[in-house]
Coordinates of C-alpha atoms in Angstrom, one line a residue:
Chain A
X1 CA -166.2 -144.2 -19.4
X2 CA -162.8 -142.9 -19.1
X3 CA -163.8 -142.3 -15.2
X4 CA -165.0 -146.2 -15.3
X5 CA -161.5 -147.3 -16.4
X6 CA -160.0 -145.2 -13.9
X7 CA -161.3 -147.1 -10.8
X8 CA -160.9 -150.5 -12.5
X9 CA -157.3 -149.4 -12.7
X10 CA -157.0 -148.2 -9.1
X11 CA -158.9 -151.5 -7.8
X12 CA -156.1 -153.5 -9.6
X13 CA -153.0 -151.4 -8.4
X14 CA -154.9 -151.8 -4.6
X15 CA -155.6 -155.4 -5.3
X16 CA -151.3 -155.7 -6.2
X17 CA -150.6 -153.3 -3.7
X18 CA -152.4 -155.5 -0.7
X19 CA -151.0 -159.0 -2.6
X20 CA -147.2 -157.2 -2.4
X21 CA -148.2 -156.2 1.2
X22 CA -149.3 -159.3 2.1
X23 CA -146.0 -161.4 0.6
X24 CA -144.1 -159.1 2.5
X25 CA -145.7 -159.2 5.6
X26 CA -145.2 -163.0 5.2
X27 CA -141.9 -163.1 4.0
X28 CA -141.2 -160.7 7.4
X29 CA -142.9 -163.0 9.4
X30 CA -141.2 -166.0 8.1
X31 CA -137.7 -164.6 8.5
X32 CA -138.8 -163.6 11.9
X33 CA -140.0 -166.6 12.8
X34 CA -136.8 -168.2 11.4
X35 CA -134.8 -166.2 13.7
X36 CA -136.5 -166.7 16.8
X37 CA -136.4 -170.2 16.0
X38 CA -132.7 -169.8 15.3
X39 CA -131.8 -167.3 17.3
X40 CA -128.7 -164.9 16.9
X41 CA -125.5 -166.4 16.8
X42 CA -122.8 -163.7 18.5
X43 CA -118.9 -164.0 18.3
X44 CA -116.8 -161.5 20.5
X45 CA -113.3 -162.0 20.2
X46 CA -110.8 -159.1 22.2
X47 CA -107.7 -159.2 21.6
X48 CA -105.4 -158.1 25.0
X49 CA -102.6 -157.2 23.7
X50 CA -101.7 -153.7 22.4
X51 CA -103.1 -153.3 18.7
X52 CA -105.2 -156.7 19.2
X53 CA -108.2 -157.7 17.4
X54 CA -111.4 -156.5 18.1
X55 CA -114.0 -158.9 16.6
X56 CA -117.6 -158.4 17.1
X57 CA -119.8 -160.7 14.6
X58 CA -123.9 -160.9 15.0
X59 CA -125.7 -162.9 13.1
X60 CA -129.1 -164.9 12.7
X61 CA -128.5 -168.2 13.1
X62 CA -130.9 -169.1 10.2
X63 CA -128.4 -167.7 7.7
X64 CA -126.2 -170.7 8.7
X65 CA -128.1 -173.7 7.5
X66 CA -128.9 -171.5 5.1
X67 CA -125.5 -170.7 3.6
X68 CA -124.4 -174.7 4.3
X69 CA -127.3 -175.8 1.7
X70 CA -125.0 -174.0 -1.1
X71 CA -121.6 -175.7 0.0
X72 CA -120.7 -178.4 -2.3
X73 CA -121.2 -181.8 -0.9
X74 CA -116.9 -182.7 -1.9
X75 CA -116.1 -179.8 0.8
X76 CA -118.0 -181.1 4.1
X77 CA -116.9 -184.6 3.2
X78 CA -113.9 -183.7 4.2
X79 CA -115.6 -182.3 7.4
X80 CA -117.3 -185.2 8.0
X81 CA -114.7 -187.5 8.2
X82 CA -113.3 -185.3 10.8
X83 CA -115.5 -185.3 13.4
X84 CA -117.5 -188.7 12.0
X85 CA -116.7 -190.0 15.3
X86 CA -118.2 -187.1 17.5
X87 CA -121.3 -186.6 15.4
X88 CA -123.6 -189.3 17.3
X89 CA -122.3 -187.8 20.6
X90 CA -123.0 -184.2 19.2
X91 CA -126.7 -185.4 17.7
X92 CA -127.9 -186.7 21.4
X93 CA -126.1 -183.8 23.3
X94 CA -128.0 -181.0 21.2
X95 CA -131.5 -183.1 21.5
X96 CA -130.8 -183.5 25.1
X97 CA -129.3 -180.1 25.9
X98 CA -132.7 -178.2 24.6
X99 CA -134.6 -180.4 27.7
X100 CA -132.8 -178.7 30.4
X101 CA -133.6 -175.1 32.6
X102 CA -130.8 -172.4 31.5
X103 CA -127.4 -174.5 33.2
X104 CA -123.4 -173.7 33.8
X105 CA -122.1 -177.2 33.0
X106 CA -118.5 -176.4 33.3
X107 CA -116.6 -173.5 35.4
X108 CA -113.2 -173.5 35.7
X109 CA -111.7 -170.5 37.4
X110 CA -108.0 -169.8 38.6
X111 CA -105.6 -167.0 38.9
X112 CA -105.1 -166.1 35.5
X113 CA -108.0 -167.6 33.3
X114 CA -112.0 -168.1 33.0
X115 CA -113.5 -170.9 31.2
X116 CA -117.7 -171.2 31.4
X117 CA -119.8 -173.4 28.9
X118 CA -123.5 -172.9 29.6
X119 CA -126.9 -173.4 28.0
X120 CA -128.9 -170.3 28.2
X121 CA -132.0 -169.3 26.6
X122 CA -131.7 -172.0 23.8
X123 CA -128.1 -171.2 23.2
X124 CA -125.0 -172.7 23.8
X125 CA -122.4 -170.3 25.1
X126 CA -118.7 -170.6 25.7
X127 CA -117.0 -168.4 27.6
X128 CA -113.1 -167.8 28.2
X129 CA -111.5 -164.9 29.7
X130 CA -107.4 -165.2 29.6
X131 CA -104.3 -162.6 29.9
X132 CA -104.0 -163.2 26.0
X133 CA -107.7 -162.3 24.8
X134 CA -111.1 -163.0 25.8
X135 CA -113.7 -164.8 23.8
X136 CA -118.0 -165.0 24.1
X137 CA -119.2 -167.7 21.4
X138 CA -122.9 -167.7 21.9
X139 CA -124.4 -170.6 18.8
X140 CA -127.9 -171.5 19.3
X141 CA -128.8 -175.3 19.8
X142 CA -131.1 -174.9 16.5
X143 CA -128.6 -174.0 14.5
X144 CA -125.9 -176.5 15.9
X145 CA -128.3 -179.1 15.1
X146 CA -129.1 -177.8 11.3
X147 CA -125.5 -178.0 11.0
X148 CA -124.8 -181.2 12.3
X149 CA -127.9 -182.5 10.2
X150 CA -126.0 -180.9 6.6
X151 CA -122.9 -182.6 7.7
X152 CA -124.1 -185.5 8.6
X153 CA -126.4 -186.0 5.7
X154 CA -122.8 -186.1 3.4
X155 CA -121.8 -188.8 5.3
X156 CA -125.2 -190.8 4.6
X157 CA -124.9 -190.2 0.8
X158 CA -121.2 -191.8 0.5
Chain B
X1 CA -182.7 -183.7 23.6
X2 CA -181.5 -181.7 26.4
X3 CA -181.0 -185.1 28.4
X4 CA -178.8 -186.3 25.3
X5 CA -176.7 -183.1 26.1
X6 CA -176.4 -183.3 29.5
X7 CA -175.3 -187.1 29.4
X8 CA -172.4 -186.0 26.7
X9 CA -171.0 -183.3 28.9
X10 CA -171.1 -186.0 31.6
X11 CA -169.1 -188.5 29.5
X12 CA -166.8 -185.7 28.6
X13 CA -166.4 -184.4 32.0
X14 CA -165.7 -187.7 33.5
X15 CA -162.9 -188.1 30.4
X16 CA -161.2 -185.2 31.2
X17 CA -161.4 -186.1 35.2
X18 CA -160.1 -189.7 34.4
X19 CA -157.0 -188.0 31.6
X20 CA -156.5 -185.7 35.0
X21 CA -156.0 -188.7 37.5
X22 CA -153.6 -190.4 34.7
X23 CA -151.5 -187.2 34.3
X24 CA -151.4 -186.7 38.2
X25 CA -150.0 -190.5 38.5
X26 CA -147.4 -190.1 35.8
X27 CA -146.4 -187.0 37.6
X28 CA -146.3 -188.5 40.9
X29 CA -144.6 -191.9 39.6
X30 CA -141.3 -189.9 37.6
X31 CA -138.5 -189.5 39.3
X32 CA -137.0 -186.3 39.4
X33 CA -134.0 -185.3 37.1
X34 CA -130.6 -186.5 38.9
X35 CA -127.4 -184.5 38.1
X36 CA -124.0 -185.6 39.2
X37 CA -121.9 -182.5 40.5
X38 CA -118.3 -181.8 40.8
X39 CA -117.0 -179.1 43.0
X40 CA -112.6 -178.7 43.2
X41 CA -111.5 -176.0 45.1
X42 CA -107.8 -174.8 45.8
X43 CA -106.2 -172.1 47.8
X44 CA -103.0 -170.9 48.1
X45 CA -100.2 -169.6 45.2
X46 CA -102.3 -171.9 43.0
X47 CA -106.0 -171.0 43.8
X48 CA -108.4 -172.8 41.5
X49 CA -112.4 -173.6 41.2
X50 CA -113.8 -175.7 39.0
X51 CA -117.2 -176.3 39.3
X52 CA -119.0 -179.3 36.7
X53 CA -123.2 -180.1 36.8
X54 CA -124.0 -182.9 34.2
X55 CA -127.9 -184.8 34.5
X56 CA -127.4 -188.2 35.0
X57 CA -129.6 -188.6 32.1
X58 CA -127.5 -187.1 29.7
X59 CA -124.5 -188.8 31.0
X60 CA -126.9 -191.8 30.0
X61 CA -127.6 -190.9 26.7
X62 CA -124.1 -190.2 25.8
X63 CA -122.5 -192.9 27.2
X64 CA -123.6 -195.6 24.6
X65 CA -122.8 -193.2 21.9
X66 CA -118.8 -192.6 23.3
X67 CA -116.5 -195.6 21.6
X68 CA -112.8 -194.7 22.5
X69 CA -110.1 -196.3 24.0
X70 CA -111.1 -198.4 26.4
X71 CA -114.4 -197.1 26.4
X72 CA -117.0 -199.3 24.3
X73 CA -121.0 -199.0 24.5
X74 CA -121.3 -197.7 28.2
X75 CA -118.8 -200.4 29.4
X76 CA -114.8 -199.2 30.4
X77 CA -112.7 -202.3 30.4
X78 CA -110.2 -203.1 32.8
X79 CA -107.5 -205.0 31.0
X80 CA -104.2 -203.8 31.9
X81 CA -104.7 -202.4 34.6
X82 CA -103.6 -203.6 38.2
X83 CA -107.4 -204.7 38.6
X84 CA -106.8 -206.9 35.5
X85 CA -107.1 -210.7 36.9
X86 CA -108.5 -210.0 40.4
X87 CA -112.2 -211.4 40.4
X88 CA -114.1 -208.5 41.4
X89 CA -117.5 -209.9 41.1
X90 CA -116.9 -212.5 43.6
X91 CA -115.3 -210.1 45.7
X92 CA -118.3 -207.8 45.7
X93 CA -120.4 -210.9 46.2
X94 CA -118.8 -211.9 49.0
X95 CA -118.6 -208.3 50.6
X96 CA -122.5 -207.9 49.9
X97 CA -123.6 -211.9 51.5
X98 CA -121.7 -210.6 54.9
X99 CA -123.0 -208.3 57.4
X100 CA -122.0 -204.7 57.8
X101 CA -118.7 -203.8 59.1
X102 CA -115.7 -203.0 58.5
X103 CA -113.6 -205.3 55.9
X104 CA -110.2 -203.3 55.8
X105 CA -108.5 -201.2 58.4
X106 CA -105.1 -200.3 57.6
X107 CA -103.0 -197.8 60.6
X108 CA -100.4 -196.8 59.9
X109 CA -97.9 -193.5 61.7
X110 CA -99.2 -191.0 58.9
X111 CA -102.1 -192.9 57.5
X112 CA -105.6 -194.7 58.4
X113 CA -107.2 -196.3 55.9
X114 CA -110.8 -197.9 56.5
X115 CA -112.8 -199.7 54.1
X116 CA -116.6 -200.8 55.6
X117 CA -120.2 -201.8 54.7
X118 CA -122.7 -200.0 56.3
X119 CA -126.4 -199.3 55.8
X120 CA -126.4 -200.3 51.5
X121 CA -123.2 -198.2 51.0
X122 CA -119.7 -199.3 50.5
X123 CA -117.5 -196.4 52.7
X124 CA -113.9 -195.7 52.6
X125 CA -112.0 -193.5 54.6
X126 CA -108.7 -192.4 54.7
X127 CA -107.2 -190.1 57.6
X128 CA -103.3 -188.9 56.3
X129 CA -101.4 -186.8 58.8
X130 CA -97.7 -185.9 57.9
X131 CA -95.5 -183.4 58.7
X132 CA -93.3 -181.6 56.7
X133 CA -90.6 -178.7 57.5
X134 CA -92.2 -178.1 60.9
X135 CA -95.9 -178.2 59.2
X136 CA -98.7 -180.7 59.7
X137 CA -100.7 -181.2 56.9
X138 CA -103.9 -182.9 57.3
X139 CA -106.5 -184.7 54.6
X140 CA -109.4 -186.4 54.8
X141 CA -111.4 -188.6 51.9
X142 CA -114.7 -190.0 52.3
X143 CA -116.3 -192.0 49.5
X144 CA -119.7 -193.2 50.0
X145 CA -121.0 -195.5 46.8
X146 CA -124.5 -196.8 47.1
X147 CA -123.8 -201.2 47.2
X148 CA -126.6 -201.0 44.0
X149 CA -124.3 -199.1 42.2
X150 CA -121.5 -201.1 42.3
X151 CA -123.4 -204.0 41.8
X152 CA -124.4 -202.5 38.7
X153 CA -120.9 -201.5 37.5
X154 CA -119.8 -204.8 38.1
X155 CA -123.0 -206.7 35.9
X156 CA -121.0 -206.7 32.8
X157 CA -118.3 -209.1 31.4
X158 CA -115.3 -209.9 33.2
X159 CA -112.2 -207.0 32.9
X160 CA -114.8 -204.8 32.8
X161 CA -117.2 -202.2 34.6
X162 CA -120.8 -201.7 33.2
X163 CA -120.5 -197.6 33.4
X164 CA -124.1 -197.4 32.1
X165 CA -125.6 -199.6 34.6
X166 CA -124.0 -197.7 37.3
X167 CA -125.1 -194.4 36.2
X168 CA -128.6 -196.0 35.7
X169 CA -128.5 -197.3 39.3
X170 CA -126.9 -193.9 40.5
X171 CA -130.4 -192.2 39.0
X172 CA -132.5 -194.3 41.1
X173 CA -130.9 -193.4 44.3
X174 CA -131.8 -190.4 46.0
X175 CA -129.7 -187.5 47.2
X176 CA -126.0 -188.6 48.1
X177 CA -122.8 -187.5 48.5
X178 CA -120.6 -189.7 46.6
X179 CA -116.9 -188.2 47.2
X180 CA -115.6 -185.4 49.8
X181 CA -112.0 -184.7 49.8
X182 CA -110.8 -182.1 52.5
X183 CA -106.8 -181.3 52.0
X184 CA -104.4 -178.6 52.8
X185 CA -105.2 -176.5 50.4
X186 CA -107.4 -178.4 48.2
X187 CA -111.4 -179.8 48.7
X188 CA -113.2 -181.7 46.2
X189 CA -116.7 -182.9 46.6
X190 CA -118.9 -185.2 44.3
X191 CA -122.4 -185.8 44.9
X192 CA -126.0 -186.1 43.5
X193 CA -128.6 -184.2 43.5
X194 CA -132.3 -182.9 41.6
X195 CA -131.0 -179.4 41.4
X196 CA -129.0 -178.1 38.0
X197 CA -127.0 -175.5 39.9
X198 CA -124.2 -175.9 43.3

């Protein structure tokens, strides 16, 4: 009897066990999914001068959109305003940008500084090398969309 | 039975051959992707490259969307400037109703200047010699605009230039090379082409 209850009680812990598995392994999937969707968004910011700034930030860019759903709607109003103007401009450039082969669509280049905005791989990089510090923004277009989306959908509520 | 199955894979196969044909005319009939490219390159104490590639397409998505300044729904009005008041519709109409050759030759001791029609494009050139401290510096510009194109910029309202339609018309022309500037020190070079690098 006792050896009855026994298995009944391992079949359920195995039955919770696979469930738990099985969210896991979902949840995993999801957030990986979410990321390669997203991709990573990487900041690297250097500083030139002596004790200068090192800044090195790597982040999905699903926590983004993410994060912006919990910002109170009175903050990105202000946001919105700001860059009301731009946001049609920004909505087709993202759409249209996410079309094209990997592309250097600006490169400027002189004696003392290096400005490069590029598509690459989904992502929108910006690159500027100066005497003062150099800078590598890399934002994927997903997440510049999400975020134009949140902002924008302030401005549709007022 | 077996001839009902053989006369469905029949109709099947000859849908898939027909959606084949379709695909292989749509393919055939699209134009490639345009993209307008910049190239500014200067030598000397204050070397410089600037390199821009923008599809046409996007410039046409965006352009409806941009309202500043002067710039309103893909249309950049003129009023203002020193073009303000000079009728350059009948101007172009009159350039495009006469033959090719050349409408404006200006010589001068350290300039030529030569404006001409010639085979659907509208040309300028300008040859500038000077000397200066002992030193002969030459440049050369050559602007070659497709007539369509112009005609296009110039289908909007009066005091103003239909930027859209000119960028549309600029897609449907093939390969060109719109501006070439050959200075000193200094080149620049504009022109359109299907592929997204220089």
């Amino acid at each position: 009897m006792f050896h009855s209850r026994g298995r009944r009680l391992n079949r359920g812990m195995s039955t919770v066990a696979a469930c738990a598995l099985a969210l896991t392994g979902s949840a995993a999937l999801a957030g990986g999914a979410a990321v390669y969707h997203h991709g990573l968004i990487r900041v690297h910011v250097d500083e030139k001068r002596p004790g200068g700034d090192r800044v090195n930030i790597l982040v999905p860019g699903a926590i983004v959109p993410a994060v912006l759903a919990f910002v109170p709607d009175s903050k990105l109003e202000k946001v919105e305003k700001k860059i009301r103007v731009m946001m049609p401009v920004l909505r087709i450039v993202v759409d249209e940008l996410e079309r094209y082969p990997d592309t250097v669509f600006v490169e400027v280049k002189d004696k003392r500084e290096y400005v490069r905005v590029a598509v690459e791989g989904g992502s929108l990089t910006v690159t500027v090398d100066s005497p003062r510090e150099d800078v590598r923004v890399t934002v994927p277009l997903a997440t510049v969309r999400s975020v134009a989306r949140r902002i924008e959908s302030v401005g549709e509520v007022q | 039975m077996r001839h009902k199955m053989r006369h469905n894979w029949k109709r099947k196969l000859t849908g898939v051959v027909v959606l084949l044909l379709l695909g292989a005319i749509v393919a055939v009939g699209q134009t490639p992707e345009r993209w307008l490219h910049v190239r500014v390159e200067k030598t000397g104490d204050n070397a410089e490259t600037v390199r821009v590639n923008v599809p046409l397409a996007l410039a046409e998505k965006i352009l409806p969307a941009v309202n500043i300044d002067r710039i309103r729904n893909g249309r950049i009005t003129i009023e203002g400037t020193k073009a303000e008041g000079v009728d350059l519709r009948a101007l172009f109409e009159a350039v495009k109703t006469t033959q090719d050759g050349e409408f404006v030759t200006v010589e001068s001791k350290d300039e030529n200047v030569r404006v001409a029609k010639a085979g659907g494009y509208l040309l300028v050139k300008v040859r500038d010699e000077r000397t200066r401290k002992g030193e002969t510096r030459k440049e050369e510009v050559d602007v070659k605009i497709p007539m369509t194109v112009v005609e296009a910029a110039l289908s909007g309202g009066r005091d103003e230039l239909d930027l859209l339609a000119a960028i549309k018309a600029l897609s449907a022309h093939g390969d060109s090379e719109l501006v070439t500037v050959r200075g000193h020190n200094e080149t620049v070079r504009v022109w359109i082409d299907t592929k997204n690098t220089q």
